mmCIF file of C-alpha atoms in Angstrom:
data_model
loop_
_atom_site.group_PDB
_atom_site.id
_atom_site.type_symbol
_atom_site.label_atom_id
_atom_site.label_comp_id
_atom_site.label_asym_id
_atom_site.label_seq_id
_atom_site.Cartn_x
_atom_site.Cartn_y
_atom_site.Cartn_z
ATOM 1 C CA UNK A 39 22.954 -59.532 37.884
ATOM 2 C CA UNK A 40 21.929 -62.515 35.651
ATOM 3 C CA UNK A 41 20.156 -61.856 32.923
ATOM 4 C CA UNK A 42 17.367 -64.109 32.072
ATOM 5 C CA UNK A 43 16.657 -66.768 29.805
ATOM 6 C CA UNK A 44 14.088 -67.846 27.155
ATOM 7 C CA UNK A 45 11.643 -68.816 30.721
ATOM 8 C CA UNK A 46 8.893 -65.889 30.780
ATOM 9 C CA UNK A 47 8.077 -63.517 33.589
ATOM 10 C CA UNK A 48 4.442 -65.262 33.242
ATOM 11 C CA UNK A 49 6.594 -68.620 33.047
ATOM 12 C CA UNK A 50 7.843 -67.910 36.592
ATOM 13 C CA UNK A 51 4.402 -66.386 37.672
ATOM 14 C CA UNK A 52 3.169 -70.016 37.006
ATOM 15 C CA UNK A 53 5.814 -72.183 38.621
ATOM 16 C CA UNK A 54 5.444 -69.815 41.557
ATOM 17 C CA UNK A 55 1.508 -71.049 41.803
ATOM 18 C CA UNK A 56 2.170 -74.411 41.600
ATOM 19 C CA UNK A 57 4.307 -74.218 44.347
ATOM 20 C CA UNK A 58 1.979 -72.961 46.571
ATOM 21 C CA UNK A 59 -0.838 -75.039 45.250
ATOM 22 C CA UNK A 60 1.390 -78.360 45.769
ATOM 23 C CA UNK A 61 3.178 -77.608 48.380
ATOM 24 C CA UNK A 62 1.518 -74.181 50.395
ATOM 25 C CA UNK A 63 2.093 -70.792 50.409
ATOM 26 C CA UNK A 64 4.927 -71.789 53.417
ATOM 27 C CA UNK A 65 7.402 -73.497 51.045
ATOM 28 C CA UNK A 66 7.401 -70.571 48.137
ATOM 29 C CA UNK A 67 11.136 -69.756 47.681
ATOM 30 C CA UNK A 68 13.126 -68.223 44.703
ATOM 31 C CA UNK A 69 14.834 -71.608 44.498
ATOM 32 C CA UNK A 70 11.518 -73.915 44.783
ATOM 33 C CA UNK A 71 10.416 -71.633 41.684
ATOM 34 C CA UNK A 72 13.633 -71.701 40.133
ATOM 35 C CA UNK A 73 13.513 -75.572 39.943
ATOM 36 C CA UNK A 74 9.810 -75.402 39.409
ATOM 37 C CA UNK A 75 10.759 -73.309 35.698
ATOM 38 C CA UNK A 76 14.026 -75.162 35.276
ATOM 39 C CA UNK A 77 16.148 -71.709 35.530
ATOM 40 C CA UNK A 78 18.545 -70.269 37.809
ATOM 41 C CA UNK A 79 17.177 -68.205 40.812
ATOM 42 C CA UNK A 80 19.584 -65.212 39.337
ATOM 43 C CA UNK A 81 16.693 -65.692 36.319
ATOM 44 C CA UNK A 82 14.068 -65.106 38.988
ATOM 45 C CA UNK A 83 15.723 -62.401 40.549
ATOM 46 C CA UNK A 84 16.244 -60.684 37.531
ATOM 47 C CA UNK A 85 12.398 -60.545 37.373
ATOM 48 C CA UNK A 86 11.464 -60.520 41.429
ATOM 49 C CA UNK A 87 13.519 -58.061 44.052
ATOM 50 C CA UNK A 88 11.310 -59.526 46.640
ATOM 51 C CA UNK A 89 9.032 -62.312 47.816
ATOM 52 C CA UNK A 90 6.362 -60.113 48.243
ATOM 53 C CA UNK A 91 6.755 -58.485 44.798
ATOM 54 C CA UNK A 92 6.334 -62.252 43.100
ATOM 55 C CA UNK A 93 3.100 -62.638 45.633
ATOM 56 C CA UNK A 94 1.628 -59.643 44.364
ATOM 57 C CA UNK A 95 2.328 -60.681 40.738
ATOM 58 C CA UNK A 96 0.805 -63.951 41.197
ATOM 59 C CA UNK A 97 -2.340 -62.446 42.550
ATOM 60 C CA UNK A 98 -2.266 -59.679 39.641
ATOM 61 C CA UNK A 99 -2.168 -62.583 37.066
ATOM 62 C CA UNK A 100 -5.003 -64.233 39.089
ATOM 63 C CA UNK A 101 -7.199 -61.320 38.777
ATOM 64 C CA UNK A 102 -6.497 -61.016 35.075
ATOM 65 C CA UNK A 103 -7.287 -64.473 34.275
ATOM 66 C CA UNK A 104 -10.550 -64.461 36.339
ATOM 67 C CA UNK A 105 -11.774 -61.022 34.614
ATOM 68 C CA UNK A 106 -10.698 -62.647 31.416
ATOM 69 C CA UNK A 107 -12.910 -66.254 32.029
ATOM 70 C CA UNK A 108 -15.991 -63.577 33.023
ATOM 71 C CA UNK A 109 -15.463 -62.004 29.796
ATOM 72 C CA UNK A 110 -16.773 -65.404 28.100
ATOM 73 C CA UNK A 111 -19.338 -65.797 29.799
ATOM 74 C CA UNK A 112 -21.401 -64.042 27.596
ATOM 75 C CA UNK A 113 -23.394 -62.162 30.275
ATOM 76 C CA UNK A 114 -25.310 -59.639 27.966
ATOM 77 C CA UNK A 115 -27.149 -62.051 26.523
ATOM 78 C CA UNK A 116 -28.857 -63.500 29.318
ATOM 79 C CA UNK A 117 -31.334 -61.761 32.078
ATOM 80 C CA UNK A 118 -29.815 -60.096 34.461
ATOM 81 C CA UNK A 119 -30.890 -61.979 37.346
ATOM 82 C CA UNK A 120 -29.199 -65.374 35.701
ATOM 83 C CA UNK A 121 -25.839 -63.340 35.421
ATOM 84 C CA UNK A 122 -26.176 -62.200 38.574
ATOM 85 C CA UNK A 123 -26.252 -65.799 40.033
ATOM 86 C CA UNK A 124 -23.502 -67.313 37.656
ATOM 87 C CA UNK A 125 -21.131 -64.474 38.483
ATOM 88 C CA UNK A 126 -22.090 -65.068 41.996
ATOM 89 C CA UNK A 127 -21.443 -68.839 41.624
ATOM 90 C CA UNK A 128 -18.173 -67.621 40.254
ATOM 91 C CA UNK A 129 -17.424 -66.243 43.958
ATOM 92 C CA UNK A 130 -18.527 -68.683 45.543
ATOM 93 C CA UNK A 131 -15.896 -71.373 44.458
ATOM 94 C CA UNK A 132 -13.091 -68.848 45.445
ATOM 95 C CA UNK A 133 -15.209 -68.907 49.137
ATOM 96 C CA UNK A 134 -13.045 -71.572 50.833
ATOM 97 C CA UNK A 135 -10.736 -72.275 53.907
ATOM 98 C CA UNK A 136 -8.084 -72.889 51.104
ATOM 99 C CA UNK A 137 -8.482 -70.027 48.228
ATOM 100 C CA UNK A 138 -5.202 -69.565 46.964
ATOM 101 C CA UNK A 139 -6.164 -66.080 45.759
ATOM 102 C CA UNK A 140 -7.294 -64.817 48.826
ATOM 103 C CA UNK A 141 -4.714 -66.643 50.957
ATOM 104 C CA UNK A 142 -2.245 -64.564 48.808
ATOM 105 C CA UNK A 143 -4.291 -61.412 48.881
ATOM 106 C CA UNK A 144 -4.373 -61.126 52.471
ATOM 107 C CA UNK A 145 -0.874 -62.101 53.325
ATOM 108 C CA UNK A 146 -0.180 -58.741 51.286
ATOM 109 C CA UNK A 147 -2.378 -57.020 52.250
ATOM 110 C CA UNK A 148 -0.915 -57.448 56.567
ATOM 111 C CA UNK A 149 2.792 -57.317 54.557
ATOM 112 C CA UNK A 150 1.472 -53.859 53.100
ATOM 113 C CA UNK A 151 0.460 -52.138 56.398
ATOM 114 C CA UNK A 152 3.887 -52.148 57.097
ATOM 115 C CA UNK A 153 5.045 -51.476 53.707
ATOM 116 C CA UNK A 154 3.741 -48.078 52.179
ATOM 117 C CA UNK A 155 4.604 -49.332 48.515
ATOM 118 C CA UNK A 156 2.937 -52.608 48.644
ATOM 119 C CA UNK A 157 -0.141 -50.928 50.041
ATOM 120 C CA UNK A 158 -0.470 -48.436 47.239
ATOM 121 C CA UNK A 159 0.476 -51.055 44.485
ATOM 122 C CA UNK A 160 -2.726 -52.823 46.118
ATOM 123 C CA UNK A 161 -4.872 -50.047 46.136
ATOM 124 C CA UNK A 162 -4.393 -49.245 42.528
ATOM 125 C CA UNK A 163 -5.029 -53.324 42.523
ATOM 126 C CA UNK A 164 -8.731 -52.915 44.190
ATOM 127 C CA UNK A 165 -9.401 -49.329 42.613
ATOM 128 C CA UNK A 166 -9.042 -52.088 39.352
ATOM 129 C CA UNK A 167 -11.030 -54.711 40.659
ATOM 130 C CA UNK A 168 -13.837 -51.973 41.373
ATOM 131 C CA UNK A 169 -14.011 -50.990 37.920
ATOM 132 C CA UNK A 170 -14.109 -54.035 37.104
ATOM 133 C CA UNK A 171 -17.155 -54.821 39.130
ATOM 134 C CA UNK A 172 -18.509 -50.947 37.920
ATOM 135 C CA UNK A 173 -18.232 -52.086 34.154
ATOM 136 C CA UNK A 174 -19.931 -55.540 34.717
ATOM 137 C CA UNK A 175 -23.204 -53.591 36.756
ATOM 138 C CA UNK A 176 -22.892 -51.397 33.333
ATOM 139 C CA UNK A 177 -23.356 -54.213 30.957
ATOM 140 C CA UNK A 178 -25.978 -55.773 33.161
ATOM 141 C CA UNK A 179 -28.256 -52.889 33.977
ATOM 142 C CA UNK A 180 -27.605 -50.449 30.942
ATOM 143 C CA UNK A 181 -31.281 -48.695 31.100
ATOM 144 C CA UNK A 182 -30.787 -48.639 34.639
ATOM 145 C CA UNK A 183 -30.643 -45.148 34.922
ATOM 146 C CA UNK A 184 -28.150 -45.046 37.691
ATOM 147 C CA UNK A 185 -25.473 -42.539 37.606
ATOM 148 C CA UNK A 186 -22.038 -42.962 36.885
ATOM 149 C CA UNK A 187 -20.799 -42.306 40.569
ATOM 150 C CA UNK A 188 -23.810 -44.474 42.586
ATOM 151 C CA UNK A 189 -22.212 -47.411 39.774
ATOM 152 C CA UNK A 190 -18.841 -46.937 41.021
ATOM 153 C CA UNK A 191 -20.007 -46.788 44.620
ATOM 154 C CA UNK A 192 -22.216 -49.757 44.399
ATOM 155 C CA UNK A 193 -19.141 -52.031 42.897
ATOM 156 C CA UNK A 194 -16.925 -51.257 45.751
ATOM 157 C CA UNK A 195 -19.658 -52.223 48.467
ATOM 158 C CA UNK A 196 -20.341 -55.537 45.775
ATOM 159 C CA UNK A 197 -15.990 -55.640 46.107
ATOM 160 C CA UNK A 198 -16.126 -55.480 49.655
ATOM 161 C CA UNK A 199 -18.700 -58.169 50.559
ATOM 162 C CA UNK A 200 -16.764 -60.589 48.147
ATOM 163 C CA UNK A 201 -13.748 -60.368 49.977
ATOM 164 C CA UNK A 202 -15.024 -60.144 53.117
ATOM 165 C CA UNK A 203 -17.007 -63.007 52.798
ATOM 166 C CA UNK A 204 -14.174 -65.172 51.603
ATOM 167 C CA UNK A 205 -11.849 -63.513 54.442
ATOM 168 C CA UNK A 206 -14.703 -65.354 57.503
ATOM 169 C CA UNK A 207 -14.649 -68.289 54.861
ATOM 170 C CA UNK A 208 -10.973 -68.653 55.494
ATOM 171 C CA UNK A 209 -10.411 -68.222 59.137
ATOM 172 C CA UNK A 210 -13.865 -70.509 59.972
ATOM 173 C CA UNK A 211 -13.756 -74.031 58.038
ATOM 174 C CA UNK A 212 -17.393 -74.352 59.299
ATOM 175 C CA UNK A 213 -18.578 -71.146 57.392
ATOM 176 C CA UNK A 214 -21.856 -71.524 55.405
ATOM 177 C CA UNK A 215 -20.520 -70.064 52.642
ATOM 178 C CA UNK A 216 -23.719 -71.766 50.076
ATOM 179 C CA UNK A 217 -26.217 -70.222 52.216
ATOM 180 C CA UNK A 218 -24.487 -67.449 52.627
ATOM 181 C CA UNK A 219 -24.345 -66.528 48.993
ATOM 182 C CA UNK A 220 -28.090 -67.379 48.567
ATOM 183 C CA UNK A 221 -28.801 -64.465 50.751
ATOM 184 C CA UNK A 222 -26.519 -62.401 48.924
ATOM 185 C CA UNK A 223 -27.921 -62.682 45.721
ATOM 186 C CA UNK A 224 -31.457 -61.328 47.654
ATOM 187 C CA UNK A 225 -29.374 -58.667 48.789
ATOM 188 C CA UNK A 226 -27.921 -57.512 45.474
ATOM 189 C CA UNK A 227 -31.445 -57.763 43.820
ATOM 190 C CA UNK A 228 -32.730 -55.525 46.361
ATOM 191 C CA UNK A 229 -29.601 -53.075 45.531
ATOM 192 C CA UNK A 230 -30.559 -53.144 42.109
ATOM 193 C CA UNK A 231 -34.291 -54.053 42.003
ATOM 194 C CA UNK A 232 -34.222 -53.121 37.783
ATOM 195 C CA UNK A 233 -32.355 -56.804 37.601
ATOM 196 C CA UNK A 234 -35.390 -58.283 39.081
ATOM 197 C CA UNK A 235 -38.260 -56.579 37.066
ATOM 198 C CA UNK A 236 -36.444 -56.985 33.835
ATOM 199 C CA UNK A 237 -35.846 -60.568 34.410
ATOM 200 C CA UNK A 238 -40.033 -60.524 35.142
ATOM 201 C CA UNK A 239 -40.749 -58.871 32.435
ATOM 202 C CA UNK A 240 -38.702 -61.059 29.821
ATOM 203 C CA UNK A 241 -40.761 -64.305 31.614
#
C-alpha cells in the first residue's frame, strides 16, 4: 500500500469538494482528487477504502466547519429572537436545489440503508448534529427552565425540519424555501415562547 505524502487527509477532503462543486457529485473519482491534490491515488487510498467513506468525510468536515462559523457568531449576546433568525438565515442558504451538503448527505444516507456501517457512522453523525442543536437552545434560552431531556428532544424535531426542508428544496426547484422559513421561525417561537417574551421585555 502507498504510503502518503506531505498532502493532508483534510488536503484531500478539500480537493474532493472542489470536485464536486466544479464538476458534480457524478465526476468524484480517486483519480479526479488525486490530480485535484497533486498526489498519487495510492496517497488517497491510503486515507479512503471507499468512495463512500471520502463522501462521508467530506460531509463530516462540512458539519464541523458550519458548527465552527456558528460559534462566531456571537449569539449570547444578542436577543434570542435575533439569533433565532440569523441561525435560521444560516439554513436557509444551505435550502437549495444544489446544496452540496445535503446532496452528499442524502446520497449516504440511500448508500447506508444498504450498508449497516455507513448507517451507524451516520447516526452517531445526527446524534452530533442534535447536540449540537441541544447546546445552541442552551445558550439561547438558559432561564428557560426546560429540562435537560425536552432540550434534547426539541433539537432533534429543530434537526429534522432542517433537513427535511432542504430534502423538498432539492427534489422541487420551485420550492418556496424564503417563505417557508418565515413560517418556521413563527413555529419555533411558538416552541419556545421564552425567546419571544425575553426579546419583549429587553425592547
Amino acid at each position: 500500500m502507498a504510503r502518503p505524502n506531505m498532502v493532508t487527509k483534510q488536503d484531500l477532503i478539500l480537493s474532493a469538494e472542489r470536485v464536486i462543486q466544479e464538476k458534480g457529485l457524478d465526476k468524484l473519482t480517486f483519480k479526479a482528487v488525486a490530480e485535484g491534490a497533486h498526489v498519487t491515488q495510492g496517497t488517497v487510498y491510503y486515507h479512503f477504502k471507499t468512495k463512500e467513506q471520502l463522501l462521508f468525510e467530506v460531509v463530516q468536515s462540512l458539519c464541523d466547519r458550519s458548527w465552527e462559523n456558528t460559534k462566531q457568531l456571537q449569539l449570547k449576546q444578542e436577543h434570542p429572537k435575533e439569533s433565532v433568525d440569523r441561525l435560521l438565515e444560516e439554513a436557509l442558504q444551505r435550502c437549495t436545489p444544489d446544496s452540496m451538503y445535503h446532496t452528499l448527505f442524502y446520497s449516504l444516507v440511500v448508500h447506508s440503508l444498504q450498508n449497516p456501517p455507513m448507517r451507524e457512522r451516520l447516526g452517531e453523525l445526527l446524534q452530533a448534529e442534535n447536540a449540537h442543536v441541544a447546546a445552541l437552545l442552551e445558550l439561547l434560552l438558559p432561564a428557560s427552565g426546560l429540562p435537560g431531556k425536552s432540550l434534547e428532544y426539541r433539537a432533534v424535531m429543530i434537526n429534522a425540519l432542517i433537513d427535511g426542508l432542504a430534502l423538498q428544496a432539492l427534489v422541487d426547484p420551485q420550492f418556496p424555501a424564503r417563505e417557508v422559513y418565515g413560517e418556521l421561525s413563527q413555529v419555533l417561537l411558538a416552541i419556545f415562547p421564552e425567546a419571544s417574551d425575553k426579546n419583549k421585555t429587553n425592547e
